[in-house]
Amino acid sequence: MPEHHTRPGSVASGDILQTVRVGLPSNLPFAGPLTYAVPEGLALAPGDWVEVPLGKRVLVGVVWDDTEGDDPDAPVNAAKLKSVAAKLDAPRMREPLRRVIDWVAAYTLAPHGLVLRMAVHMPAILQPDAPRVAFRAILPPLPEDVRITAARSRVLEAAQHEPLSANDLAEKAQSSPAVVRAMADAGLLQRVTLEPAKPPTPDSQRPGPALSPEQEAAAAHLIAGVEDRAFRVDVLDGVTGSGKTEVYFEAIAAALNAGGQVLVLLPEIALTAQWLDRFQQRFGVFPTAWHSEVSPPNRRRTWRWVADGAARIVVGARSALFLPYRDLRLIVVDEEHDQAFKQEDGVRYHARDIAIVRAQMEGVPICLASATPSLETVANIDRGRFHRLSLPQRHGGASMPTVEICDLIQTPPPRGQWIAPPLVDAVTQALADGEQALLFLNRRGYAPMTLCRTCGHRFACPSCSAWLVEHRYTGRLQCHHCGHQERVPSACSSCNATESLAACGPGVERIAEEVAERWPDARVAVMSSDLLQGPQAVRELIDSIGRHEVDLIVGTQLIAKGHHFPMLTVVGVVDADLGLAGGDLRAAERTFQLLTQVSGRAGRAERPGRVLLQTVEPTQPVLKALVAGDRDAFYRAEQAARQDAGMPPYGRLAAVIISASDLGAAMEFGQKLAAIAPFGPDIRVLGPAPAPLALIRGRHRVRLLLHAKRSVNVPAALRDWLAGAKTTGSVRLAVDVDPYNFL
Ligand code: ADP
Ligand code: ZN
């Protein structure tokens, strides 16, 4: 790779003009890095951080190298070229990360700068951690002409030992930072400079638990991969409670032992807290966390720690993929099938897929863990690209829970209630035996719709095609799409009838109300993202459930994942049909995964577990497979159906979503696009059709769906197609390659 991009300039004869391409983290719609002149005497290499002028602004960018998409033969008008303003002192962006950014931009059709921005976190990140100033008592004798007050003498006392910051010292001496500083000025304390803080190093030599033979074999395979230092994908496919985490911890230990860094991706921030605890128990220190709730000062430090290699283990959400690892040796994606890995706005990427790309660019192994791998992953196992490691049994001889159907037609709940008699009995029994029960309903709030019994008016969001969801704890009606909220009215806004509003259908809050009436003595917890503020609150609740301070849990998918509660024996799925409505491509797969996961909470220790699925359609294949415990039969049927239809992972999809302030404009643009759409035996475009959620935030939405054979290069086809489309007025266009959301 050339150091820079040099070419003869058109300036004065004989001059060699040095230019570089600079990637700019921005939301400006550039196709790629921009070319700048390099001032004489400035040596730049790919990955260097620089300041460059753009219009009237000065932006921070990264020196890029020659890559696809750039036109190296385009004439550079030297006279018009602006120069790099300065080189910044920051760790170089390594080539594998630059290649990942190029790859994501090319694949998702997102502007290069928008992708680069995910790796940069401007501007603070480029400021090195300031050395910390600390204070320490001077050696005697003290200067004579200084007055020693009581406060000063307390500070002197406190400053006898290790150097402390002004704040820490003041706190220890019950004084103030101003007193501390004044004492230093008066010569009573010595100022010392401390190295910036570093994260603690995990103890990778600590022994883990004794592994079962299956765990041992899987761990040995993963460790061999880490030692090989080559790209490969291993799928840790083990039933819930089989000890997948313990297995990949062994691979993490191997990577840490070798002096490298490890990235662990989890689908939800709420899960990281428990993961941090578990890691701490195994390796003695907490790992470094990276997600949207990490405070800005911590982000800045963490980014630096990752770049200089001090952060040995990073656990985080999607965005941790774009951190500047210095010496990455292993990536783990836990719950790899989880759709939360798909980012649905801005750059629409799937974090599992990009994790694989990153592992490939870095030349390191990646481990995908799941009890219900995605069909995409299964197809890659079948194609021989990924290697499967199976853990077919629960750890420690715990049995898998029994799964039963609870037929809501044959044994319906009483009117206005949602828990049917068989589930009531099961929960009552568990409580009587001193065990815990979980009622699962993947719907936040109290009721998904509010209806006026007098006029039939239904309360809808003013700017989305969606009903308002009642949240009784906050007394509000909320739109789950745009965040609009209003007070629950006392009268119908359409006919003014009072006491006429009826809540239709249940959310978790309503189930909690029913639970409180039916089991008044049970200690009940409701677990729903809107009721718990941040990961810490989730962690506290999880801990208290673990300590058996809660008998009955009512929860959304937040509770379904990853937790281990030994006393939880009964899981009731209040509405097993919920995810199957709407008929999107992955509805059955997703429902199977979610219900397997929530079922997996039951009976993880000595006491056997029991799962009841409430349904009005007991013959649905998904539910039958869950009852039979026959995952592979379900997968085979689902694969066959996708194969027949040429749907992912056996075919390809991309969505083009057009939005505008009026429907006509969106539709008209959609028709124009359809008219120039690619068409042939391997590719066709469906639509335009109004999106199921036709209105969001006041914008009308129309969708086109590109469906192609697997052999088609979809991003290239999209680029050719959309190159001819100029949006005007309020029309906006978004592209979603491999869509997961069909709303
Ligand atoms: P999974 O991630 O597959 O659902 P976990 O790794 O959470 O399973 O393991 C389930 C439980 O069994 C956890 O409490 C874990 O600590 C325990 N466990 C797993 N493997 C072992 C082992 N080899 N020795 C002791 N405990 C284990
Ligand atoms: Zn709305």
XYZ file of C-alpha atoms in Angstrom, residues 131-390:
260
model
C -2.162 13.894 33.834
C -3.782 14.071 37.238
C -2.469 16.521 39.782
C -2.178 15.108 43.284
C -0.961 16.440 46.633
C 1.325 14.975 49.237
C 2.724 16.323 52.539
C 6.227 17.745 52.276
C 8.998 16.250 54.358
C 9.593 18.099 57.648
C 10.514 20.682 58.690
C 7.453 22.765 57.775
C 8.109 26.347 56.701
C 7.996 28.496 59.838
C 6.213 31.561 58.695
C 2.979 29.717 57.797
C -0.017 29.494 60.059
C -1.303 25.969 60.710
C -5.035 26.088 61.347
C -7.030 23.100 62.530
C -8.239 22.448 58.997
C -4.718 22.666 57.637
C -3.430 20.259 60.183
C -6.133 17.741 59.302
C -5.099 18.035 55.663
C -1.442 17.535 56.573
C -2.381 14.453 58.516
C -4.411 13.067 55.618
C -1.649 13.822 53.127
C 0.984 11.703 54.876
C 0.340 8.633 52.768
C -0.316 8.228 49.035
C -0.754 11.315 46.869
C -4.408 12.302 46.531
C -6.348 14.653 44.302
C -7.511 17.942 45.812
C -11.041 16.603 46.015
C -10.097 13.294 47.609
C -7.763 14.925 50.085
C -10.339 17.545 51.026
C -12.913 14.873 51.567
C -10.620 12.774 53.694
C -9.668 15.779 55.841
C -13.156 17.296 55.935
C -11.816 20.406 54.350
C -12.163 21.986 50.919
C -10.173 21.682 47.688
C -9.452 25.425 47.924
C -7.718 24.901 51.280
C -5.646 22.090 49.752
C -4.532 24.256 46.847
C -3.746 27.212 49.077
C -1.581 24.948 51.222
C 0.329 23.798 48.177
C 0.853 27.456 47.183
C 2.137 28.144 50.680
C 4.625 25.308 50.418
C 2.922 22.991 52.920
C 2.013 20.380 50.328
C 3.862 19.109 47.338
C 2.177 18.870 43.947
C 2.863 15.643 42.112
C 1.734 14.412 38.723
C 0.187 11.000 38.445
C -0.084 8.872 35.358
C -3.589 8.858 33.867
C -5.743 6.077 35.302
C -5.734 2.691 33.569
C -8.316 -0.064 33.686
C -7.423 -3.003 35.923
C -5.952 -6.052 34.211
C -8.033 -9.231 34.363
C -6.385 -12.203 35.992
C -6.479 -14.702 33.163
C -4.555 -17.308 35.150
C -7.392 -17.869 37.594
C -8.811 -21.335 37.175
C -12.369 -21.575 35.863
C -14.872 -24.211 36.954
C -14.259 -27.845 36.040
C -15.889 -28.274 32.639
C -18.018 -31.166 31.485
C -16.511 -33.268 28.666
C -18.696 -31.482 26.066
C -17.755 -28.072 27.438
C -14.126 -29.105 27.547
C -14.137 -30.169 23.896
C -15.803 -26.953 22.766
C -13.452 -24.824 24.860
C -10.406 -26.637 23.489
C -11.567 -25.918 19.955
C -12.075 -22.209 20.670
C -8.715 -21.948 22.441
C -6.986 -23.557 19.473
C -8.613 -20.902 17.296
C -7.265 -18.111 19.486
C -3.807 -19.654 19.357
C -3.927 -19.994 15.572
C -4.566 -16.255 15.226
C -6.521 -16.720 12.036
C -10.029 -15.818 10.984
C -12.664 -18.436 11.504
C -16.244 -18.547 12.755
C -17.298 -20.971 15.460
C -20.916 -21.287 16.471
C -21.396 -22.257 20.098
C -24.781 -23.882 19.784
C -26.011 -25.004 23.177
C -29.370 -25.275 24.887
C -30.248 -22.637 27.483
C -28.296 -23.318 30.660
C -25.706 -25.517 28.940
C -22.866 -23.303 30.126
C -21.965 -21.494 26.905
C -20.649 -18.530 28.841
C -18.262 -20.710 30.853
C -16.994 -22.198 27.601
C -16.236 -18.967 25.825
C -14.709 -17.590 29.034
C -11.966 -20.178 28.477
C -11.290 -18.762 25.032
C -11.260 -15.262 26.513
C -8.730 -16.411 29.107
C -6.526 -17.757 26.327
C -6.670 -14.468 24.403
C -5.879 -12.470 27.536
C -3.046 -14.829 28.432
C -1.559 -14.201 25.037
C -1.563 -10.479 25.827
C -4.353 -9.558 23.420
C -7.708 -7.817 23.570
C -11.180 -9.306 23.436
C -14.492 -7.837 22.323
C -17.765 -9.296 23.567
C -20.967 -8.048 21.958
C -24.284 -8.377 23.759
C -27.619 -7.464 22.226
C -28.916 -5.281 25.066
C -27.334 -2.821 27.401
C -29.596 -4.129 30.138
C -27.766 -7.438 29.957
C -24.289 -6.015 30.336
C -24.590 -5.447 34.101
C -25.005 -9.160 34.842
C -22.322 -9.995 32.363
C -19.930 -7.604 34.103
C -20.600 -9.376 37.408
C -20.017 -12.757 35.899
C -16.804 -11.702 34.287
C -15.667 -10.179 37.564
C -16.312 -13.441 39.386
C -14.251 -15.325 36.866
C -11.388 -12.893 36.215
C -11.295 -10.757 39.348
C -11.914 -7.347 37.771
C -14.688 -5.680 35.853
C -14.360 -5.502 32.085
C -14.580 -2.217 30.248
C -18.140 -1.466 29.177
C -19.048 0.441 26.031
C -22.584 1.469 25.183
C -24.762 4.534 24.869
C -25.173 4.933 28.623
C -21.471 5.241 29.334
C -20.806 8.862 30.381
C -18.846 11.120 28.005
C -15.704 11.335 30.208
C -15.680 7.562 30.488
C -16.146 7.195 26.776
C -13.163 9.346 26.085
C -10.955 7.399 28.462
C -12.275 4.074 27.236
C -11.636 4.969 23.617
C -8.048 5.766 24.496
C -7.644 2.634 26.594
C -8.875 0.528 23.730
C -6.545 2.292 21.315
C -3.453 1.891 23.456
C -4.275 -1.667 24.428
C -4.827 -0.997 28.137
C -8.464 -2.072 27.951
C -8.032 -5.796 27.572
C -11.657 -6.781 27.477
C -14.512 -4.685 26.152
C -18.119 -5.693 26.515
C -20.669 -3.648 24.735
C -23.490 -3.095 22.377
C -23.236 -2.718 18.601
C -21.123 0.411 18.630
C -18.214 -1.356 20.411
C -17.490 -2.852 16.988
C -16.033 0.425 15.799
C -13.547 0.929 18.633
C -9.853 1.174 17.711
C -8.553 -2.107 19.174
C -4.788 -2.245 19.084
C -4.371 -5.983 19.387
C -7.668 -7.783 19.034
C -7.464 -11.575 19.382
C -11.044 -12.743 19.752
C -14.607 -11.546 19.202
C -17.594 -13.142 20.923
C -21.167 -12.371 19.890
C -23.521 -13.671 22.543
C -27.176 -14.326 21.636
C -26.093 -13.924 18.033
C -29.623 -14.472 16.727
C -30.963 -11.405 18.520
C -32.543 -8.786 16.311
C -31.385 -6.030 18.608
C -28.083 -6.395 16.762
C -29.669 -4.798 13.723
C -29.367 -1.048 13.796
C -32.521 0.461 12.362
C -31.592 4.074 11.800
C -28.641 6.017 10.484
C -26.276 3.368 9.199
C -28.442 0.264 8.924
C -26.077 -2.554 9.722
C -26.278 -5.878 11.475
C -23.697 -5.989 14.252
C -23.259 -9.768 14.045
C -22.439 -9.518 10.363
C -20.065 -6.628 10.863
C -18.425 -8.447 13.769
C -17.650 -11.237 11.325
C -16.231 -8.725 8.856
C -14.122 -7.178 11.593
C -12.800 -10.582 12.661
C -11.928 -11.299 9.051
C -10.123 -7.980 8.575
C -8.249 -8.457 11.858
C -7.484 -12.092 11.079
C -8.901 -13.380 14.369
C -11.489 -15.993 15.358
C -15.066 -15.106 16.230
C -17.448 -17.122 18.356
C -21.207 -16.804 17.892
C -23.162 -18.143 20.863
C -26.852 -18.991 20.930
C -29.392 -21.598 21.953
C -31.321 -20.773 18.795
C -28.901 -19.670 16.067
C -30.323 -17.482 13.337
C -31.249 -19.205 10.096
C -28.524 -17.096 8.478
C -25.969 -18.710 10.745
C -27.402 -22.181 10.274
C -27.193 -21.727 6.497
C -23.538 -20.756 6.858
C -22.913 -23.875 8.929
C -24.581 -25.936 6.190
C -22.437 -24.232 3.557
C -19.351 -25.219 5.536
C -18.342 -21.643 6.273
C -18.984 -21.744 10.001
C -18.117 -24.537 12.388
C -20.702 -25.764 14.895
C -19.835 -26.659 18.498
C -22.780 -28.340 20.206
